[in-house]
Structures are given as C-alpha cells and as structure tokens.
Short mmCIF file of C-alpha atoms in Angstrom, two decimals:
data_model
loop_
_atom_site.label_atom_id
_atom_site.label_comp_id
_atom_site.label_asym_id
_atom_site.label_seq_id
_atom_site.Cartn_x
_atom_site.Cartn_y
_atom_site.Cartn_z
CA MET I 545 0.00 0.01 0.00
CA THR I 546 3.01 2.33 -0.12
CA ALA I 547 2.09 3.71 -3.49
CA ILE I 548 -1.49 4.34 -2.41
CA ARG I 549 -0.44 6.10 0.82
CA GLY I 550 2.06 8.26 -1.09
CA GLY I 551 -0.75 9.43 -3.38
CA LEU I 552 -2.99 10.11 -0.43
CA ALA I 553 -0.42 12.40 1.16
CA ARG I 554 -0.54 14.64 -1.89
CA VAL I 555 -4.27 15.09 -1.84
CA ALA I 556 -5.24 14.81 1.83
CA ALA I 557 -4.97 18.50 2.61
CA VAL I 558 -7.53 19.56 0.07
CA VAL I 559 -9.89 16.58 -0.02
CA LEU I 560 -9.99 15.35 3.57
CA PRO I 561 -13.57 16.24 4.44
CA ALA I 562 -14.84 14.67 1.22
CA ALA I 563 -12.43 11.84 1.58
CA VAL I 564 -13.79 10.88 5.04
CA LEU I 565 -17.29 10.80 3.60
CA ALA I 566 -16.16 8.78 0.60
CA VAL I 567 -14.48 6.22 2.81
CA CYS I 568 -17.55 5.81 5.01
CA LEU I 569 -19.91 5.50 2.07
CA PHE I 570 -17.61 3.20 0.15
CA SER I 571 -16.98 0.82 3.01
CA ALA I 572 -20.75 0.03 3.16
CA GLY I 573 -21.37 0.22 -0.58
CA ALA I 574 -18.39 -1.88 -1.59
CA THR I 575 -19.44 -4.69 0.74
CA ALA I 576 -22.94 -4.72 -0.86
CA ALA I 577 -21.38 -4.67 -4.32
CA GLN I 578 -19.03 -7.44 -3.38
CA THR I 579 -21.74 -9.76 -2.12
CA GLY I 580 -24.05 -8.67 -4.91
CA THR I 581 -27.16 -8.51 -2.80
CA ASP I 582 -29.01 -6.62 -0.11
CA GLU I 583 -30.36 -9.25 2.23
CA GLY I 584 -34.13 -9.23 2.24
CA TYR I 585 -34.44 -6.60 -0.49
CA LYS I 586 -37.57 -6.97 -2.68
CA ALA I 587 -37.59 -5.07 -5.95
CA PRO I 588 -40.62 -2.87 -6.53
CA ARG I 589 -43.02 -3.95 -9.27
CA THR I 590 -44.33 -2.28 -12.39
CA ALA I 591 -48.07 -1.85 -12.87
CA TRP I 592 -48.11 -5.18 -14.73
CA GLY I 593 -46.07 -7.07 -12.07
CA HIS I 594 -42.54 -7.22 -13.43
CA PRO I 595 -39.52 -6.12 -11.29
CA ASP I 596 -39.06 -2.43 -11.86
CA LEU I 597 -35.67 -1.70 -13.48
CA GLU I 598 -36.61 1.68 -14.97
CA GLY I 599 -34.37 4.65 -14.52
CA ARG I 600 -31.06 6.20 -15.50
CA TYR I 601 -27.91 4.34 -14.40
CA THR I 602 -24.13 4.58 -14.71
CA MET I 603 -21.48 1.83 -14.89
CA GLU I 604 -18.61 4.38 -14.54
CA THR I 605 -15.64 2.88 -12.74
CA PHE I 606 -11.86 2.85 -12.49
CA THR I 607 -12.05 -0.92 -11.76
CA PRO I 608 -10.23 -2.51 -14.75
CA LEU I 609 -11.96 -5.04 -16.97
CA GLU I 610 -9.06 -7.48 -16.46
CA ARG I 611 -7.01 -8.00 -13.33
CA PRO I 612 -3.60 -6.16 -13.58
CA ALA I 613 -0.53 -8.41 -13.48
CA HIS I 614 0.70 -6.94 -10.19
CA LEU I 615 -2.64 -7.97 -8.54
CA ALA I 616 -2.47 -11.58 -9.72
CA GLY I 617 -4.07 -13.92 -7.26
CA LYS I 618 -5.85 -11.11 -5.45
CA GLU I 619 -9.61 -11.21 -6.19
CA PHE I 620 -10.64 -8.48 -3.78
CA PHE I 621 -8.99 -5.39 -2.20
CA THR I 622 -9.24 -5.34 1.55
CA GLU I 623 -11.73 -2.80 2.99
CA GLU I 624 -8.81 -0.56 3.91
CA GLU I 625 -7.18 -0.80 0.51
CA ALA I 626 -10.46 -0.15 -1.30
CA ALA I 627 -11.31 2.81 0.88
CA GLU I 628 -7.86 4.42 0.37
CA LEU I 629 -8.05 3.91 -3.37
CA GLN I 630 -11.49 5.43 -3.42
CA VAL I 631 -10.12 8.56 -1.80
CA LEU I 632 -7.23 8.78 -4.25
CA LEU I 633 -9.46 8.19 -7.35
CA THR I 634 -12.23 10.62 -6.32
CA ALA I 635 -9.93 13.53 -5.36
CA GLU I 636 -10.44 16.94 -6.88
CA GLY I 637 -8.66 17.23 -10.20
CA VAL I 638 -8.49 13.58 -11.05
CA ASP I 639 -9.02 13.00 -14.76
CA PRO I 640 -12.00 10.66 -15.30
CA LEU I 641 -10.40 9.66 -18.63
CA ALA I 642 -7.36 8.18 -16.85
CA GLY I 643 -8.10 4.66 -17.96
CA ASN I 644 -6.34 1.58 -16.64
CA VAL I 645 -4.75 3.62 -13.86
CA LEU I 646 -4.88 0.61 -11.49
CA ALA I 647 -2.75 -1.35 -13.92
CA LEU I 648 0.13 0.96 -12.89
CA GLU I 649 1.98 -0.29 -9.80
CA ASP I 650 4.45 2.63 -9.80
CA GLU I 651 3.15 5.59 -7.72
CA GLU I 652 4.76 8.29 -9.87
CA ARG I 653 3.29 6.89 -13.13
CA ARG I 654 -0.10 6.53 -11.50
CA GLN I 655 -0.06 10.12 -10.32
CA ASP I 656 0.90 11.30 -13.76
CA ARG I 657 -1.96 9.40 -15.26
CA LEU I 658 -4.53 10.53 -12.69
CA TYR I 659 -4.09 14.31 -12.95
CA GLN I 660 -4.77 16.60 -15.86
CA ASP I 661 -2.27 19.29 -16.83
CA SER I 662 -5.12 21.80 -16.92
CA ASP I 663 -8.42 22.25 -15.14
CA THR I 664 -10.04 23.19 -18.43
CA HIS I 665 -11.62 20.14 -20.04
CA TYR I 666 -14.90 20.20 -21.98
CA ASP I 667 -15.79 16.75 -20.78
CA ASN I 668 -15.66 17.84 -17.15
CA SER I 669 -18.49 20.31 -17.65
CA VAL I 670 -20.65 18.18 -19.95
CA TRP I 671 -20.03 14.41 -19.77
CA LEU I 672 -17.53 13.41 -17.09
CA ARG I 673 -18.24 15.25 -13.88
CA GLY I 674 -21.45 14.06 -12.28
CA ASN I 675 -22.70 14.57 -8.71
CA THR I 676 -20.65 11.51 -7.67
CA PRO I 677 -16.98 11.32 -8.70
CA LYS I 678 -15.80 8.25 -10.64
CA GLY I 679 -14.16 5.66 -8.37
CA LEU I 680 -14.12 1.91 -7.82
CA SER I 681 -17.36 -0.01 -8.48
CA SER I 682 -16.64 -2.58 -5.74
CA ARG I 683 -13.73 -4.21 -3.89
CA ARG I 684 -13.12 -6.52 -6.82
CA THR I 685 -9.78 -6.06 -8.60
CA SER I 686 -11.33 -6.77 -11.97
CA LEU I 687 -14.75 -6.71 -13.62
CA VAL I 688 -14.04 -10.19 -15.02
CA VAL I 689 -15.26 -12.68 -12.41
CA ASP I 690 -14.88 -15.90 -14.43
CA PRO I 691 -12.24 -17.22 -14.96
CA ARG I 692 -11.19 -16.68 -11.32
CA ASP I 693 -7.86 -15.16 -12.43
CA GLY I 694 -9.83 -12.08 -13.56
CA ARG I 695 -8.46 -12.35 -17.10
CA ILE I 696 -10.20 -12.88 -20.38
CA PRO I 697 -9.30 -16.39 -21.67
CA PRO I 698 -6.66 -16.72 -24.45
CA ARG I 699 -7.83 -16.45 -28.02
CA THR I 700 -8.12 -19.57 -30.10
CA ARG I 701 -5.55 -20.28 -32.84
CA GLU I 702 -8.24 -19.40 -35.41
CA ALA I 703 -8.84 -16.01 -33.76
CA GLU I 704 -5.09 -15.28 -33.58
CA ARG I 705 -4.66 -16.14 -37.26
CA ALA I 706 -7.60 -13.99 -38.18
CA ALA I 707 -6.21 -11.02 -36.24
CA VAL I 708 -2.86 -11.39 -38.02
CA ASP I 709 -4.66 -11.62 -41.42
CA ARG I 710 -6.62 -8.47 -40.68
CA ARG I 711 -3.48 -6.57 -39.77
CA GLU I 712 -1.66 -7.71 -42.82
CA ALA I 713 -4.60 -6.87 -45.10
CA ARG I 714 -4.58 -3.28 -43.76
CA ARG I 715 -0.83 -2.84 -43.73
CA GLY I 716 0.01 0.15 -45.91
CA ARG I 717 -3.68 0.69 -46.63
CA GLU I 718 -4.79 2.20 -43.36
CA PHE I 719 -5.62 5.53 -45.01
CA GLU I 720 -6.68 4.27 -48.44
CA SER I 721 -10.39 4.74 -47.93
CA HIS I 722 -13.00 5.43 -45.25
CA LEU I 723 -13.91 1.76 -45.57
CA VAL I 724 -10.75 0.62 -43.87
CA ARG I 725 -11.04 3.05 -40.91
CA PRO I 726 -12.21 1.65 -37.57
CA LEU I 727 -15.98 1.31 -37.07
CA ALA I 728 -16.02 3.59 -34.05
CA GLU I 729 -14.12 6.28 -35.92
CA ARG I 730 -16.80 6.10 -38.61
CA CYS I 731 -19.62 6.33 -36.02
CA ILE I 732 -20.97 2.90 -36.98
CA VAL I 733 -20.69 1.06 -33.69
CA TRP I 734 -18.96 1.64 -30.36
CA PRO I 735 -17.51 -1.42 -28.64
CA HIS I 736 -19.21 -0.69 -25.29
CA GLU I 737 -22.80 -0.33 -26.67
CA GLY I 738 -23.64 -3.92 -26.28
CA PRO I 739 -24.41 -6.55 -26.05
CA PRO I 740 -22.41 -7.03 -23.95
CA MET I 741 -22.19 -3.61 -22.34
CA VAL I 742 -18.94 -2.42 -20.85
CA PRO I 743 -18.22 0.99 -19.13
CA PRO I 744 -17.34 3.71 -21.65
CA ALA I 745 -14.76 6.33 -20.85
CA TYR I 746 -17.44 9.11 -20.83
CA ASN I 747 -21.10 9.67 -21.65
CA ASP I 748 -21.62 6.70 -19.30
CA ILE I 749 -25.27 7.08 -18.43
CA LEU I 750 -27.85 4.58 -19.77
CA GLN I 751 -31.60 4.58 -19.43
CA ILE I 752 -33.89 1.55 -18.99
CA LEU I 753 -37.52 1.68 -20.04
CA GLN I 754 -40.09 -1.12 -19.66
CA THR I 755 -43.40 -2.17 -21.20
CA PRO I 756 -45.31 -5.37 -20.59
CA ASP I 757 -43.64 -7.02 -23.55
CA HIS I 758 -40.42 -5.13 -24.18
CA VAL I 759 -37.38 -3.73 -22.35
CA VAL I 760 -35.52 -0.77 -23.93
CA ILE I 761 -31.93 0.10 -23.06
CA ALA I 762 -30.68 3.49 -24.36
CA PRO I 763 -27.02 4.22 -23.71
CA GLU I 764 -26.09 7.93 -23.72
CA LEU I 765 -23.00 7.25 -25.88
CA ARG I 766 -24.31 5.30 -28.81
CA THR I 767 -24.27 5.35 -32.62
CA ASN I 768 -27.00 2.79 -33.02
CA LYS I 769 -30.69 2.91 -32.06
CA PRO I 770 -31.61 2.02 -28.48
CA ARG I 771 -31.66 -1.74 -27.77
CA ILE I 772 -35.32 -2.84 -28.07
CA ILE I 773 -35.53 -6.26 -26.44
CA PRO I 774 -38.68 -8.40 -26.78
CA LEU I 775 -39.91 -10.35 -23.78
CA ASP I 776 -40.97 -13.49 -25.60
CA ALA I 777 -39.70 -16.81 -26.81
CA GLY I 778 -40.68 -16.21 -30.37
CA PRO I 779 -38.73 -17.56 -33.34
CA ARG I 780 -35.27 -16.19 -34.00
CA ILE I 781 -34.58 -14.29 -37.18
CA SER I 782 -33.04 -16.17 -40.07
CA ASP I 783 -29.46 -17.34 -39.50
CA ARG I 784 -28.57 -15.49 -42.72
CA ILE I 785 -29.39 -12.14 -41.02
CA ARG I 786 -26.43 -10.69 -38.97
CA LEU I 787 -26.71 -7.56 -36.86
CA PHE I 788 -24.13 -5.44 -34.99
CA GLN I 789 -26.21 -5.71 -31.84
CA GLY I 790 -27.37 -9.23 -32.45
CA ASP I 791 -30.92 -10.64 -32.17
CA PRO I 792 -32.06 -10.47 -28.51
CA ARG I 793 -34.68 -12.50 -26.64
CA ALA I 794 -35.49 -11.87 -22.95
CA TRP I 795 -37.35 -13.52 -20.11
CA TRP I 796 -37.67 -13.25 -16.32
CA ASP I 797 -35.91 -15.70 -14.09
CA GLY I 798 -37.53 -14.79 -10.79
CA ASP I 799 -36.52 -11.15 -10.25
CA THR I 800 -33.74 -11.28 -12.78
CA LEU I 801 -34.07 -10.12 -16.36
CA VAL I 802 -32.17 -12.54 -18.66
CA VAL I 803 -31.32 -11.44 -22.24
CA GLU I 804 -29.78 -13.84 -24.69
CA SER I 805 -28.43 -12.38 -27.97
CA THR I 806 -27.36 -14.32 -31.07
CA ASN I 807 -27.01 -13.59 -34.82
CA PHE I 808 -24.11 -11.16 -34.45
CA SER I 809 -22.27 -9.71 -37.39
CA GLY I 810 -18.68 -10.92 -37.59
CA LYS I 811 -17.75 -7.34 -38.39
CA THR I 812 -18.59 -6.30 -34.77
CA LEU I 813 -15.36 -7.98 -33.59
CA PHE I 814 -16.04 -7.47 -29.86
CA ARG I 815 -12.72 -7.34 -28.06
CA GLY I 816 -10.99 -7.74 -31.43
CA ALA I 817 -11.91 -11.41 -31.66
CA ALA I 818 -15.63 -12.20 -31.61
CA THR I 819 -17.11 -14.04 -34.54
CA GLU I 820 -20.69 -14.64 -35.86
CA GLU I 821 -20.95 -17.57 -33.44
CA MET I 822 -20.82 -15.34 -30.36
CA ILE I 823 -23.70 -15.77 -27.93
CA VAL I 824 -24.12 -13.19 -25.11
CA VAL I 825 -26.22 -13.82 -22.02
CA GLU I 826 -26.90 -10.80 -19.83
CA ARG I 827 -28.55 -10.71 -16.41
CA PHE I 828 -30.08 -7.66 -14.74
CA THR I 829 -30.96 -7.94 -11.04
CA ARG I 830 -32.05 -4.99 -8.90
CA VAL I 831 -30.25 -5.60 -5.55
CA ASP I 832 -31.25 -2.39 -3.71
CA ALA I 833 -33.05 0.90 -4.31
CA ASP I 834 -30.22 2.38 -6.38
CA THR I 835 -28.29 -0.56 -7.83
CA ILE I 836 -28.72 -3.16 -10.54
CA ARG I 837 -26.23 -6.04 -10.62
CA TYR I 838 -25.40 -6.43 -14.33
CA GLU I 839 -23.73 -9.63 -15.41
CA PHE I 840 -22.87 -11.05 -18.81
CA THR I 841 -21.30 -14.22 -20.17
CA VAL I 842 -19.62 -14.42 -23.56
CA ASP I 843 -19.57 -17.74 -25.36
CA ASP I 844 -17.68 -17.86 -28.69
CA PRO I 845 -15.71 -21.13 -29.17
CA ARG I 846 -14.12 -19.79 -32.34
CA ALA I 847 -12.78 -16.67 -30.61
CA TRP I 848 -11.81 -17.76 -27.01
CA THR I 849 -10.73 -20.98 -25.49
CA SER I 850 -13.50 -20.85 -22.86
CA THR I 851 -16.48 -18.75 -21.86
CA TRP I 852 -15.92 -15.67 -19.65
CA SER I 853 -18.14 -13.59 -17.38
CA VAL I 854 -18.23 -10.04 -16.09
CA GLU I 855 -20.09 -8.43 -13.20
CA ILE I 856 -20.64 -4.62 -13.05
CA PRO I 857 -22.81 -2.65 -10.61
CA MET I 858 -25.10 -0.23 -12.35
CA VAL I 859 -25.81 2.73 -9.98
CA ARG I 860 -28.80 5.01 -10.28
CA ARG I 861 -27.92 8.46 -11.64
CA ASP I 862 -30.22 11.44 -11.54
CA ASP I 863 -28.22 13.43 -14.15
CA GLU I 864 -29.93 14.09 -17.50
CA MET I 865 -28.60 12.40 -20.62
CA PHE I 866 -27.01 14.47 -23.36
CA GLU I 867 -27.66 13.77 -27.00
CA TYR I 868 -24.59 12.06 -28.48
CA ALA I 869 -24.54 13.08 -32.16
CA CYS I 870 -21.42 11.21 -33.28
CA HIS I 871 -21.19 12.74 -36.74
CA GLU I 872 -22.10 16.27 -35.73
CA GLY I 873 -18.96 18.30 -36.48
CA ASN I 874 -17.09 15.06 -37.10
CA TYR I 875 -14.65 15.92 -39.88
CA ASP I 876 -11.95 13.46 -38.76
CA VAL I 877 -12.42 10.82 -41.45
CA GLY I 878 -12.46 13.32 -44.27
CA ASN I 879 -9.48 15.24 -42.91
CA ILE I 880 -7.51 12.03 -42.29
CA LEU I 881 -7.97 10.95 -45.89
CA LEU I 882 -7.32 14.46 -47.24
CA VAL I 883 -4.02 14.74 -45.37
CA ASN I 884 -2.87 11.39 -46.66
CA ARG I 885 -3.85 12.15 -50.23
CA ASN I 886 -1.64 15.27 -49.94
CA LEU I 887 1.21 13.25 -48.51
CA GLU I 888 0.89 10.77 -51.39
CA ARG I 889 0.98 13.62 -53.94
CA GLN I 890 4.10 15.06 -52.24
CA ALA I 891 5.81 11.67 -52.25
CA ALA I 892 4.97 11.18 -55.96
CA ALA I 893 6.34 14.62 -56.82
CA GLN I 894 9.63 13.91 -55.03
CA GLU I 895 10.04 10.70 -57.06
CA GLN I 896 9.77 12.56 -60.35
#
C-alpha cells in the first residue's frame, strides 16, 4: 500500500472532508457490491407485475476489466485498501479519462496518469463530472469474475490467425479509404454499446424503459438505435441475417431479467476477436433501491478458449442524458484521408 499512501499524502490536505465521507460510504457500498445482494431486498413492481428496473444508471468505474498483473491472485481489495483507493481516485482534479490507472503499480506513473495538466476540459462540464466522482465499483480487482484469475481467456488459434490476417490486409492501406477506418471512428458502432455492455470512458449514463412485452436500453454514448428487447420466446430471425447488436430475446428468471443475444455480425469484432458464433447472455438484477447487478457471459468457441463472465454494478444516476450526435462536427475521417492524399502527392512529386 506504499504507492497508495504516497498518493493520499498529496491530496489529503484539500480533499480530507470529502475523503472521510467517501471512505464511509464506500465501506458500506463496496461490501454490498461485493456480495451482490442486499439481504431481504424485494424489488418494486411495475403496474403489470414485473420487477421495476426503470431509470437512469451509470457503470462508470476505475475498476479494470481485467486484473492487472501486479494484482495476480488477489480477487478483492481489503476494505482498507479499497477505501484508500477510493479517496485517491475521487480527489479533486483527477481525470475521469485516466483509464487503466490501477494497472500501474508505480506511484509516480499513477499520479501522472490521474491528474490533468489543466483544469479546463470540456468533458468535465458536460459528460464526465457528475454529482458523484468516478471511483471503484466494488472491492473487486477486476470486472471479469470468471475465470477466477480475472483475465479474459486466451484467443483460439483461429482467432489469432484472423487477427494477423486483418493486420496484414490493412498494412500500408490504413488511409486508403474510409472503408478501412475503424468502425467507431466512422460512427458505426462503439465497442461498449452492447451486447455485452462495458463501461465507456465518458457519456456513461444509460436509461432503461419497460413495457409489458419489451425492455428498452438506451445508452447515452451510442451510434445505433436504443436496444429494443422483446420479452418473448418467439422464433429467431433467419441465420442469414447478422446484426451489430445481435438478435435479443429476454425472459424473467424470478426477479432477474435474462437477455440472450445471437446472430451477431462478424464485423462487430467485440474485443477484437468475436465471430458470428458469439452468444451473449446478460442478467439484470435489482439488488437495492439504487443498484442493478449487471452480469454477462460471452460464449464464442471460435474466438476464445472458454467462456468468460463479467459483473458490473449499475448505480442510479439522476443526471440528465445528453444527445450524443457522433457525426455532428465530425470531420476526422475526411481530414485524415485528405491529409494522406496530400502526402501521397508530395511523395509522388519527389520521385519525379
């Protein structure tokens, strides 16, 4: 804990009152998140009798998806470690975009990653700074809960070969056309939109709406339509139809909403490996007045050597959602291609 304590010394003078409150709140909240349930809690019902999941929630967290190497074998932080980290991560001036900060064992590098050079940041006033600072989501050292080592299983040989083939196919052609630019850059699909859903770096609110026969999930940061999920066991779409968000079917397992999605497009390439055979099973369980336990399992035998599962607390957020118009003022793709056409002309002129 030396690195953590060193970081605390730098911020204690200015954040101590808030820090004490954060520690107290986190000690109780982290335990609930770790066990995944509030003993005796009964979720309220909708007018038609289903568990009520409606509301706006956030999955924002500094907890890494995969367990860092220096935390190998450590599934949970102690209460003291988690509380101290929570103080460090929620201090004034910490950059919410400082991703994978817990992967850094060195204190100096962690501090460099955590703090912005300037207090001026458009995301702080619009998308990043909510009423509650971004911190740990629980005492877990990773969001991956299965395998127990907190790591996504290795890719299959087929997936590794496919990744090499894709890199080779793009080598020297990265700026040839908009068609070879990444899907997120082209505002086609973001990798966190789901299914499965993973915490984005910003714009991290999502809204859940319910009707008697559908559940709608609308992430704030999205390039596709909201996820409209039917609550029925009707026939699947044709196997020839492939969608970026898959074909979902949902049902209630007691108080847990279960969503199974199939028929994914192989172009989605979730985590850089998923194929058309990917099946995602998501589970939404309201565990207290302000928290939904969100779990998902990924099964793709062509991409990974075994299934893997993630657990993320979704915490109620009263903030309003901003419209995310990905292509509004987005000149990046055109400018990227324009610059490279100019470079090609300059290179051709030099060869003459």
